[in-house]
XYZ file of C-alpha atoms in Angstrom:
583
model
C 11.978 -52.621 2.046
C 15.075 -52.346 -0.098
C 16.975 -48.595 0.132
C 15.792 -48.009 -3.650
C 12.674 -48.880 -3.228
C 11.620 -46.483 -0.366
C 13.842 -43.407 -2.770
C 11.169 -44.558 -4.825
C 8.075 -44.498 -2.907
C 9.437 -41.091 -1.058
C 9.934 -39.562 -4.804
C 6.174 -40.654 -6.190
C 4.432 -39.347 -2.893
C 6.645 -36.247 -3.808
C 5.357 -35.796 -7.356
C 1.546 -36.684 -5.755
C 1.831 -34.048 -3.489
C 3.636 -31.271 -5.459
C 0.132 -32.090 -8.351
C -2.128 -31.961 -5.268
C -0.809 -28.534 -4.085
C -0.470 -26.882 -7.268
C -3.835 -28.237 -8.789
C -6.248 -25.453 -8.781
C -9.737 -26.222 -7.696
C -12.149 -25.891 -11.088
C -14.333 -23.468 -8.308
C -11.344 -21.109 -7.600
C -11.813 -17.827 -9.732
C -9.739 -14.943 -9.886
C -10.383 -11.734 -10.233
C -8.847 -11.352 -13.661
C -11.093 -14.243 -14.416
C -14.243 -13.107 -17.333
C -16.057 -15.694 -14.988
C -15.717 -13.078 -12.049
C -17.711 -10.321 -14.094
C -20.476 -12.540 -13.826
C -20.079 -13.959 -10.365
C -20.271 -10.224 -9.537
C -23.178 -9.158 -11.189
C -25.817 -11.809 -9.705
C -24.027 -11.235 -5.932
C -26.808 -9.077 -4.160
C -25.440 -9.379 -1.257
C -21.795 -9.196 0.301
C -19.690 -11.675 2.889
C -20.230 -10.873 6.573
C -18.216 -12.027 9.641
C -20.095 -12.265 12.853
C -18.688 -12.783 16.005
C -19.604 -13.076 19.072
C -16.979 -12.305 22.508
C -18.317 -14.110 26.209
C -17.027 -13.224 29.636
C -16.107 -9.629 28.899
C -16.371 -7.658 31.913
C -18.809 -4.103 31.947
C -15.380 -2.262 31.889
C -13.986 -4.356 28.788
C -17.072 -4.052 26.635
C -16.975 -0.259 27.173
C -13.188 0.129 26.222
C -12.427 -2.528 23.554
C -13.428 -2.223 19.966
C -12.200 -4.215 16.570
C -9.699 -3.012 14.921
C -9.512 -4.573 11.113
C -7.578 -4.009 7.755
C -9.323 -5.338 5.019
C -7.007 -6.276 1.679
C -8.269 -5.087 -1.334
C -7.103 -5.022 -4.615
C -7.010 -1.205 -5.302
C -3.720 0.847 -5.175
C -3.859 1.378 -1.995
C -4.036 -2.737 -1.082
C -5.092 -2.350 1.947
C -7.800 -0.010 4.371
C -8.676 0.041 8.249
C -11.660 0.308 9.884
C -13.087 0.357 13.141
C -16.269 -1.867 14.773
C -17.936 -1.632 17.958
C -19.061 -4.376 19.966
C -22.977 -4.093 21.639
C -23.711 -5.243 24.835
C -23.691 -8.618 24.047
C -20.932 -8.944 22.884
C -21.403 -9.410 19.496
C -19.984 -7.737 16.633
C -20.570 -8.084 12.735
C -18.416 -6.741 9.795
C -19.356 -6.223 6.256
C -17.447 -6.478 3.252
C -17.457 -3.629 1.064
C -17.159 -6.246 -1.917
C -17.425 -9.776 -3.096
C -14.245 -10.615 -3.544
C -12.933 -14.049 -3.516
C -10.769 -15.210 -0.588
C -10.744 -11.949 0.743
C -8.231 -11.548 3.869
C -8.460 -9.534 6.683
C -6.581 -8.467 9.354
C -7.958 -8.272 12.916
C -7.149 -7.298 15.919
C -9.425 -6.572 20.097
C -7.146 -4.679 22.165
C -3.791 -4.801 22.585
C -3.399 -8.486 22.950
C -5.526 -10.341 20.113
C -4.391 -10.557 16.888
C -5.503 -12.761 14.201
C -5.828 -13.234 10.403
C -9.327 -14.154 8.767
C -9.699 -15.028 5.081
C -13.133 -14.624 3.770
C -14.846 -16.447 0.547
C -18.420 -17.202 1.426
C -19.254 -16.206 5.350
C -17.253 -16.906 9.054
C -18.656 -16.848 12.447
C -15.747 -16.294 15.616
C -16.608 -16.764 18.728
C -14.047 -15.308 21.377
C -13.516 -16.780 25.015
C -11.909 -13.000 26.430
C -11.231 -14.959 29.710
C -8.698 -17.540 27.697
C -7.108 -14.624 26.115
C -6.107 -12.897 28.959
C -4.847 -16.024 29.907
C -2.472 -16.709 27.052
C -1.696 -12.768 27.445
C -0.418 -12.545 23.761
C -2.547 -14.279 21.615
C -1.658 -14.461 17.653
C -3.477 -15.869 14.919
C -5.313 -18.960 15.816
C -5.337 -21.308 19.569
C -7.545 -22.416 22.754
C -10.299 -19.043 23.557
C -10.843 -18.735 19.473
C -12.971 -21.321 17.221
C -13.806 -20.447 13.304
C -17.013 -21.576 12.466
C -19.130 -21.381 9.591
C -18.982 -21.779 5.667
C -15.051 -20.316 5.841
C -14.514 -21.885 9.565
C -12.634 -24.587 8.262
C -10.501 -22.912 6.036
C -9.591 -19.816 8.678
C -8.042 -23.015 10.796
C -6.197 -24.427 8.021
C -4.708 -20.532 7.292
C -4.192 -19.711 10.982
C -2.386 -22.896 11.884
C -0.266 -22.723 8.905
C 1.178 -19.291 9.995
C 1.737 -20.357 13.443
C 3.374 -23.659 12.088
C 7.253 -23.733 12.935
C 6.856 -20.159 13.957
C 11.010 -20.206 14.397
C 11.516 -20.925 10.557
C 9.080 -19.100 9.212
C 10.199 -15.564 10.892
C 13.913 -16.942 9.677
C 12.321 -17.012 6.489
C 11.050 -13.825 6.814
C 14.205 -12.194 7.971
C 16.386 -12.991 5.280
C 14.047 -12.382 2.478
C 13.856 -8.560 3.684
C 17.758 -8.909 4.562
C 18.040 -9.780 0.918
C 15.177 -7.350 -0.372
C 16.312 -4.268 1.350
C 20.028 -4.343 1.579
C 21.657 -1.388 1.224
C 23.734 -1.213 -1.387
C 21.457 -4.131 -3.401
C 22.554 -7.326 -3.934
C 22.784 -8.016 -7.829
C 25.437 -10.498 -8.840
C 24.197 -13.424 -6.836
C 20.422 -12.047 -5.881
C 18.363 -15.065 -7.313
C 20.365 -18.087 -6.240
C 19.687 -16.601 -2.992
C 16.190 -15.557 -3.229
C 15.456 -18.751 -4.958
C 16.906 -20.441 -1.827
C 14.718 -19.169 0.703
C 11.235 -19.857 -1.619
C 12.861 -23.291 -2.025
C 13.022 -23.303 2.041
C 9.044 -21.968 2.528
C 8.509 -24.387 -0.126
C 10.056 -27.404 2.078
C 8.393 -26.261 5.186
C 4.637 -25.394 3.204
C 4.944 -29.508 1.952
C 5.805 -31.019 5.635
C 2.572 -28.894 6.723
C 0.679 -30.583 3.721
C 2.056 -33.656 4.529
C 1.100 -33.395 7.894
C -2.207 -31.727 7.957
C -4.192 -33.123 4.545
C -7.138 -30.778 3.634
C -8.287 -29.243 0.139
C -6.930 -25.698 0.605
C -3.026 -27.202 0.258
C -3.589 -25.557 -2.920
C -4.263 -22.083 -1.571
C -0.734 -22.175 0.030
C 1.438 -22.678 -2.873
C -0.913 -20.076 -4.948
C 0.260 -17.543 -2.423
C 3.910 -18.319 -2.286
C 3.949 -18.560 -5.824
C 2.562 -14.919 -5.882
C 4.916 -13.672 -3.420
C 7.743 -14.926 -5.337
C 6.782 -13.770 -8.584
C 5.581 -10.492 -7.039
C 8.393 -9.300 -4.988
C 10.647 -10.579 -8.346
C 9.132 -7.893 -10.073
C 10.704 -5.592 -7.953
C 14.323 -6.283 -9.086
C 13.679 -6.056 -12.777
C 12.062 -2.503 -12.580
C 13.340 -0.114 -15.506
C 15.243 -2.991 -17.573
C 13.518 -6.025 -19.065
C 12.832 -9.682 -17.851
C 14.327 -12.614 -19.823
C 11.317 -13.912 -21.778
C 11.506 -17.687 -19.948
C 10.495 -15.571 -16.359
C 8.121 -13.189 -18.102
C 6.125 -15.898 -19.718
C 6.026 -17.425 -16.556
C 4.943 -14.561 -14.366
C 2.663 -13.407 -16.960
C 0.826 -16.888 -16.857
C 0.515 -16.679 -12.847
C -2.883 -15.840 -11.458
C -3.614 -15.451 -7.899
C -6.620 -16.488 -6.792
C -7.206 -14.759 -3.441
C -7.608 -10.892 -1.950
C -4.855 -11.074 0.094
C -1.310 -9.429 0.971
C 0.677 -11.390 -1.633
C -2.209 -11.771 -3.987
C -2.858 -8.050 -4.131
C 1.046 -7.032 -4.505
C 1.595 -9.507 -6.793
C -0.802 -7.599 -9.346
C 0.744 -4.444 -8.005
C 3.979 -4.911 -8.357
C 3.387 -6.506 -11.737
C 1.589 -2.965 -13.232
C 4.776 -1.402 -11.287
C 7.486 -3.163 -13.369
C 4.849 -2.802 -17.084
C 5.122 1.036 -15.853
C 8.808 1.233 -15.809
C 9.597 -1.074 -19.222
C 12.376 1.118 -20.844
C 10.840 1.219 -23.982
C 8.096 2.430 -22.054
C 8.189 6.497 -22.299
C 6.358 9.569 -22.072
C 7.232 13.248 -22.006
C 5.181 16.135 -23.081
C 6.427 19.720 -24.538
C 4.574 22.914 -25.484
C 3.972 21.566 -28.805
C 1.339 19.460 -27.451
C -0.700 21.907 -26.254
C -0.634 23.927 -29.364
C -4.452 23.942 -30.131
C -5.894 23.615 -26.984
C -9.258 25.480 -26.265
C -8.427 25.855 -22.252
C -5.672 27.890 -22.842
C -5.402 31.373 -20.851
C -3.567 34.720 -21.664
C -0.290 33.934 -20.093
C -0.439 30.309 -21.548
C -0.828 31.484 -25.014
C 2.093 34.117 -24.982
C 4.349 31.253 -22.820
C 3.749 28.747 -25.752
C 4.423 32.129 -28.406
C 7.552 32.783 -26.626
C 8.926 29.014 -26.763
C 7.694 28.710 -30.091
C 9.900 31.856 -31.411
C 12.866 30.560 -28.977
C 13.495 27.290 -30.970
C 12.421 29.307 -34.274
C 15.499 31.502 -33.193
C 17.787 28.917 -32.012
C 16.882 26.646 -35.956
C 18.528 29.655 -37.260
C 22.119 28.776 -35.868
C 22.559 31.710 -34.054
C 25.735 31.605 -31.968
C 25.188 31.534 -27.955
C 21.620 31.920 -27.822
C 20.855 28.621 -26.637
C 23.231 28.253 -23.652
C 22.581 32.000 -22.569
C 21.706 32.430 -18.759
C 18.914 34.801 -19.640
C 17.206 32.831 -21.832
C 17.590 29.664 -19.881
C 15.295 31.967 -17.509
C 12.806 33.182 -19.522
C 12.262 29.766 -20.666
C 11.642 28.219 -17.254
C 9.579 30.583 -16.441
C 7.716 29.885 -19.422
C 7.805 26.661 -18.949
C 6.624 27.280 -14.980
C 3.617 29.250 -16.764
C 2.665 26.192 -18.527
C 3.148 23.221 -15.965
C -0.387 22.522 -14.704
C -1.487 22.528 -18.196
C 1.453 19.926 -18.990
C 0.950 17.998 -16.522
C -2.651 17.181 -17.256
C -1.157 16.594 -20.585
C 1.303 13.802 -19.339
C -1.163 12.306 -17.120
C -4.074 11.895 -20.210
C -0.689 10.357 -22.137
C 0.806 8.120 -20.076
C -3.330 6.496 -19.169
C -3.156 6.379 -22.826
C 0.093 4.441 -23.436
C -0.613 2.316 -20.254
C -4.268 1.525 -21.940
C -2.674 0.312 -24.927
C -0.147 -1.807 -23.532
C -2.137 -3.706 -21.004
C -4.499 -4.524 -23.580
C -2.192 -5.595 -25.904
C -0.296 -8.015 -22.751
C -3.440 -9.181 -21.584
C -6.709 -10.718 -21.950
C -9.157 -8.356 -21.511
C -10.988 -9.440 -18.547
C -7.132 -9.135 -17.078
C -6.132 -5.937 -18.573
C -9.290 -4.328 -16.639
C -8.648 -5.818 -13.684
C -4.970 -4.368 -13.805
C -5.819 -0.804 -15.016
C -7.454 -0.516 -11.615
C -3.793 -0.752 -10.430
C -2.796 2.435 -12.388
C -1.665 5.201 -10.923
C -3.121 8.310 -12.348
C -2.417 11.333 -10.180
C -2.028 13.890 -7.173
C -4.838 15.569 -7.902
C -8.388 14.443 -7.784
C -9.706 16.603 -10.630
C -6.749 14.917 -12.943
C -7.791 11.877 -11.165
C -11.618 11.977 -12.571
C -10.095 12.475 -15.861
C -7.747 10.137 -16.137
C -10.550 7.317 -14.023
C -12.976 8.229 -17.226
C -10.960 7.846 -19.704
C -10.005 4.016 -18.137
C -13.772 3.299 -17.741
C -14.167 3.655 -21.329
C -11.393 1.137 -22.191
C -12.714 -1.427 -20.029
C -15.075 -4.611 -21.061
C -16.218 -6.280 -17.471
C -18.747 -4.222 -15.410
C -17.299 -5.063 -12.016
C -13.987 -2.840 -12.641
C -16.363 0.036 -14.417
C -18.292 0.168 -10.784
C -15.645 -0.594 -8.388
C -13.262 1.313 -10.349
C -15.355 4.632 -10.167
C -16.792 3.741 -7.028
C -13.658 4.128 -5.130
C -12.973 7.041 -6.499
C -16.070 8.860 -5.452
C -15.205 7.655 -2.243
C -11.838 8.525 -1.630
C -13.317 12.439 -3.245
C -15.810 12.417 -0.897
C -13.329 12.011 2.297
C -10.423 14.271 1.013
C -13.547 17.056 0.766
C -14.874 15.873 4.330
C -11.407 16.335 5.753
C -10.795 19.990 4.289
C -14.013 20.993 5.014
C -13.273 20.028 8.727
C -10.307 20.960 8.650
C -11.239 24.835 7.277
C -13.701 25.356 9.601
C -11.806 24.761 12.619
C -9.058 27.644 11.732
C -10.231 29.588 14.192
C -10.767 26.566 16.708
C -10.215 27.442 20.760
C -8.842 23.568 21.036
C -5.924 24.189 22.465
C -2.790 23.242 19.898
C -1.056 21.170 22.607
C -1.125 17.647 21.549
C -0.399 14.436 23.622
C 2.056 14.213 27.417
C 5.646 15.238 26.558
C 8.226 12.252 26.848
C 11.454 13.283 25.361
C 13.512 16.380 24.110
C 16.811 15.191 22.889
C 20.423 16.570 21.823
C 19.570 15.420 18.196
C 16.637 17.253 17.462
C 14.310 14.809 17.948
C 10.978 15.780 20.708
C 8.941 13.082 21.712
C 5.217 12.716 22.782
C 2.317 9.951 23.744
C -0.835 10.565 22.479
C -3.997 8.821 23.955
C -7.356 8.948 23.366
C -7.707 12.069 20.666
C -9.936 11.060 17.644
C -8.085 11.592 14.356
C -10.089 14.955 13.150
C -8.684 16.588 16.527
C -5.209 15.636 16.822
C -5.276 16.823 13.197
C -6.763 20.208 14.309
C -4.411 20.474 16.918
C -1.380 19.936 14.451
C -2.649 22.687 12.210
C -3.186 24.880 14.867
C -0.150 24.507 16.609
C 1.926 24.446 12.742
C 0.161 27.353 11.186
C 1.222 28.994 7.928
C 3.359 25.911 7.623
C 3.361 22.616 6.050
C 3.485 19.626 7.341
C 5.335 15.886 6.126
C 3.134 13.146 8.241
C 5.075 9.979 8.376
C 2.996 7.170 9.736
C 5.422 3.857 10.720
C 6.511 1.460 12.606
C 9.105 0.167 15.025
C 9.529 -3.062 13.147
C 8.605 -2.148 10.012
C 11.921 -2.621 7.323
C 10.486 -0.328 4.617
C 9.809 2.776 7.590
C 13.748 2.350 8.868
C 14.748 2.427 5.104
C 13.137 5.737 4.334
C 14.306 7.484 7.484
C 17.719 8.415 6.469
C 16.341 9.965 3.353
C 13.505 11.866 5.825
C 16.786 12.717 7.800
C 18.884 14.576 5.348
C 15.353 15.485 3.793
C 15.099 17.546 6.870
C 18.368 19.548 6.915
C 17.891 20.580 3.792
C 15.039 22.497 4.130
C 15.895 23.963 7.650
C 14.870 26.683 5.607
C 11.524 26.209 4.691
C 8.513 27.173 6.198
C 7.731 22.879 6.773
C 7.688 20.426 9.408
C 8.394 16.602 9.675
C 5.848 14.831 12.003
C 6.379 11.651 12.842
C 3.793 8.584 13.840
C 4.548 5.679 15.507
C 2.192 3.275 15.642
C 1.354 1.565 19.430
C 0.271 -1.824 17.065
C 3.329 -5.007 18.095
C 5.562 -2.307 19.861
C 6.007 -0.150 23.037
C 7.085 3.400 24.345
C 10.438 1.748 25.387
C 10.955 -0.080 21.694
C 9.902 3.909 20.371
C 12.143 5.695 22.174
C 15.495 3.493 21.640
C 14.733 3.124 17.931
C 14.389 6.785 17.505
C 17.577 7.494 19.731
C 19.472 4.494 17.629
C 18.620 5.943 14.785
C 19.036 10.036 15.746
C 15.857 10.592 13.610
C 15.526 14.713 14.455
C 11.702 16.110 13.932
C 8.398 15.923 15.750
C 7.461 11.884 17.064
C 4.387 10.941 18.722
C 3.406 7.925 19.731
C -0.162 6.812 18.990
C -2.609 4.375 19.864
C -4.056 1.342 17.644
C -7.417 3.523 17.703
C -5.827 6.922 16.212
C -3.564 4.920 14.098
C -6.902 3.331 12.413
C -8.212 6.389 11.716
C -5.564 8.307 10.420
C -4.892 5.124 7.984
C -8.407 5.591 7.128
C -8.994 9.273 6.433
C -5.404 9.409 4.457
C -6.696 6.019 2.401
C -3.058 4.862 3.514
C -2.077 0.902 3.049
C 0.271 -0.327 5.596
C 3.622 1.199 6.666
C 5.257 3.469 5.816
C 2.336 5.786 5.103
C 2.754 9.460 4.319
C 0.243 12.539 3.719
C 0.913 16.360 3.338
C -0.791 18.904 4.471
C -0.260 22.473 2.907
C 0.363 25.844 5.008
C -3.229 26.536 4.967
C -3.858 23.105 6.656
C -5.089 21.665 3.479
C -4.666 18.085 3.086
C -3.468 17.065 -0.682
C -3.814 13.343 -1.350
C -1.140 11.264 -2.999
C 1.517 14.811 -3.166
C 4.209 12.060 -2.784
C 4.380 8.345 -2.416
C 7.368 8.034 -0.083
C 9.909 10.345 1.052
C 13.400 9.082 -0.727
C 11.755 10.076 -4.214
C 11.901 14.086 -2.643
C 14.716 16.146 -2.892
C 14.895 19.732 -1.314
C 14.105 20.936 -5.002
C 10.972 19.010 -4.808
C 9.682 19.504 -1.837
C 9.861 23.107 -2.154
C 7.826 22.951 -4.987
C 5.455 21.117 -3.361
C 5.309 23.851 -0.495
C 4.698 26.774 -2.859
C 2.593 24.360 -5.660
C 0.187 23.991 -2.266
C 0.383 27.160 -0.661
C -2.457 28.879 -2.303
């Protein structure tokens, strides 16, 4: 065959396969699809995973469990449960929703780890005698077989993660090199970012190539997402050229998964933070309002008659000290009320402009990715006032669904929490490892259920607050917020708060633990879970991932979402959020 002749054949099995991969199957549907409104409605019942594990020993079935973390498409992205296995060894997990191509991450121990992506219904059966064997086993190989209406597809996945292992963590490596460098990259970011999609692109095709099935197209729908997705990130609080924004706006993902899910995420993100994109709030819009107490009502009088005063061009009154005073502590009077204000106006403004982006089967689906507040009272009211914007049932249900749910478990925790003030568990928690030079004390913690080593921490912090920080030894985005946690620390020496740090058992060791902590001189309270506690606390906190975070007041009350991550706190803020809680 003549040289041009095989460039020629090469380039037209090319252009085949780059159509194949990128054609969407007419039976995919999205979530932002009108379709899926339907698709929910007439689905009585939801997908289940059975599985069944053989040659487990008496002393294996009574210590292992199942460990999952199902994606979802809520703000949070992601949640972990627990399952038991019965004396069979059989075990069986049920979604909390239809939703399509849902993934789910799974783990048996300390030593099985896998990935299952769910559309329709999987059965796993588990040979524990080949995966002692193989001693780490990830993802998919000999002791595991998918079976089922999703059995196929799970292999496809599986292998595909575990294919060129090498490149793929290379891949990996320099996109969060690149993502995360400190200071960012701006002048040459995309030729570079573009290079290593362009890469995962070249490896995704060979796999194609190599291992022909009909869910290629699944593979380049999720690197498409994770490439448009993490984009967003960069172009937060200035605007996209219109070429990339048509493009992302046009990109639907088609599966419950990590990129899926972010990709929606970190799309409402970057709406969120448009420039032109504003809200504030001043006394003057509360003038009217029929909620109003005593002290409100003279704080709004007195701000009123201040820029009456200052209208009248009266020399100095505006920059004196006093009345710089009197007016913050009006305005102190005044900030709950305000603050319910801003929240009802910026639902309002992000209302507007999603429907008028969006179709509006997709602006519902992305309103569920709004954040509303700190508080589950403003919560409610913001959640209401987005259920009567929306036009497809499924986000109405879901939407306030979650929410009851997440209300229901913050009250479960308090009330647990309250009534064990006067508990006679003992408030020492965990085998002490470490004390160091730096600040830093170290324990393990085994075996304590979540509601106890919680009691314990109250009882052995009382009257002060306390900054959880639940992470990771390999996790990028946990190392990047430690230096703010750091300096976060001496600058409320102070204050009557503690930092508390978690470290999760999951991928790392007591050895890994203790030399990141000493590489990084990260001063403050570290224990060192298991996978079980580590579940739960993810749980009970509604926490997605690493870095998770949750505060707890001086009384030991836990307030949901007081802060997303610790580099947005300052010692000005976190103070506030010490005496905001404190009663």
């Amino acid at each position: 065959m003549k040289p041009t002749l095989v460039i020629l054949t090469f380039l037209l099995n090319f252009i085949m396969l780059e159509k194949l991969q990128a054609q969407i199957p007419k039976y995919a549907v999205s979530l932002e699809d009108l379709k899926f409104d339907s698709i929910y409605s007439n689905t009585h019942t939801n997908p289940i995973i059975e599985g069944k594990i053989s040659n487990l020993s008496k002393s294996e079935l009574d210590s292992l469990q199942i460990d999952y973390t199902l994606v979802t498409p809520f703000s949070g992205k992601q949640l972990k449960k627990l399952a038991k296995i019965n004396a069979n060894g059989i075990f069986k997990l049920v979604l909390d929703y239809p939703f399509p191509y849902q993934q789910i991450w799974l783990g048996i121990g300390e030593n099985f780890y896998t990935s299952l992506t769910i559309n329709q219904g999987l059965n796993i059966n588990i040979d524990w005698n080949a995966i002692k064997e193989a001693k780490e086993f990830q993802f998919n190989g000999k002791g595991l077989q998918f079976l089922g209406p999703d059995g196929a597809l799970n292999n496809y996945l599986n292998n595909y993660i575990i294919y060129n292992k090498k490149e793929q963590i290379k891949y990996s490596q320099s996109l969060d090199n690149l993502l995360y460098a400190r200071p960012p990259i701006q002048s040459d970011f995309l030729p570079a970012y573009n290079l290593i999609y362009d890469s995962i692109k070249i490896n995704q095709e060979k796999y194609i190539a190599e291992n022909p099935s009909d869910f290629g197209w699944i593979l380049e729908n999720e690197r498409m997402s994770e490439y448009y997705g993490k984009l967003c990130t960069r172009y937060w609080y200035k605007l996209m050229d219109t070429t990339l924004w048509q493009k992302i706006q046009n990109h639907k993902s088609y599966l419950t998964t990590n990129n899926g899910t972010f990709f929606y995420s970190y799309l409402a993100n970057y709406i969120s933070k448009l420039p032109t994109k504003k809200v504030a709030v001043s006394w003057k819009d509360l003038v009217g309002s029929n909620d109003l107490n005593k002290d409100e009502l003279e704080a709004i009088d007195s701000l009123k008659n201040y820029e009456d005063y200052v209208k009248t061009g009266q020399p100095a009154y505006s920059t004196d000290s006093i009345s710089k005073k009197r007016i913050l502590t009006w305005s102190k009077v005044l900030k709950t009320k305000l603050s319910k204000q801003l929240l009802l106006k910026y639902t309002d403004t992000s209302i507007y402009l999603l429907d008028s982006l969006f179709a509006p089967a997709k602006a519902d689906f992305m309103k569920m990715q709004l954040y509303t507040s700190n508080d589950l009272l403003e919560q409610k009211l913001a959640i209401e006032k987005v259920i009567k914007s929306m036009h497809t049932q499924w986000t109405k249900t879901v939407y306030l669904n979650e929410y009851q749910l997440k209300a229901e478990k913050v009250a479960s925790i308090n009330k647990t929490l309250e009534g064990s003030t006067n508990s006679s568990i003992k408030s020492d928690i965990g085998k002490l490892i470490l004390q160091t030079n730096f600040g830093a004390t170290l324990y393990e913690v085994k075996n304590v259920s979540a509601i106890d080593f919680l009691t314990k921490l109250k009882n052995r912090f009382r009257d002060t607050a306390i900054v959880l920080d639940i992470w990771a030894t390999w996790c990028m985005p946990c190392l990047a917020e430690m230096p703010h946690s750091k300096k976060l620390q001496q600058q409320t020496k102070d204050q009557p708060v503690v930092f508390v740090y978690l470290c999760t058992s999951n991928t790392s060791d007591i050895q890994k633990w203790e030399y990141k902590i000493a590489e990084i001189k990260q001063p403050g309270i570290h224990y060192f879970i298991d996978e079980t506690l580590d579940t739960e606390l993810h749980n009970i906190f509604s926490l997605s991932g690493y870095p998770g975070y949750a505060f707890i007041n001086r009384k030991g009350v836990y307030k949901p979402g007081a802060f997303i991550s610790v580099s947005e706190l300052d010692r000005f803020k976190l103070v506030e959020l010490i005496n905001q809680f404190s009663n």
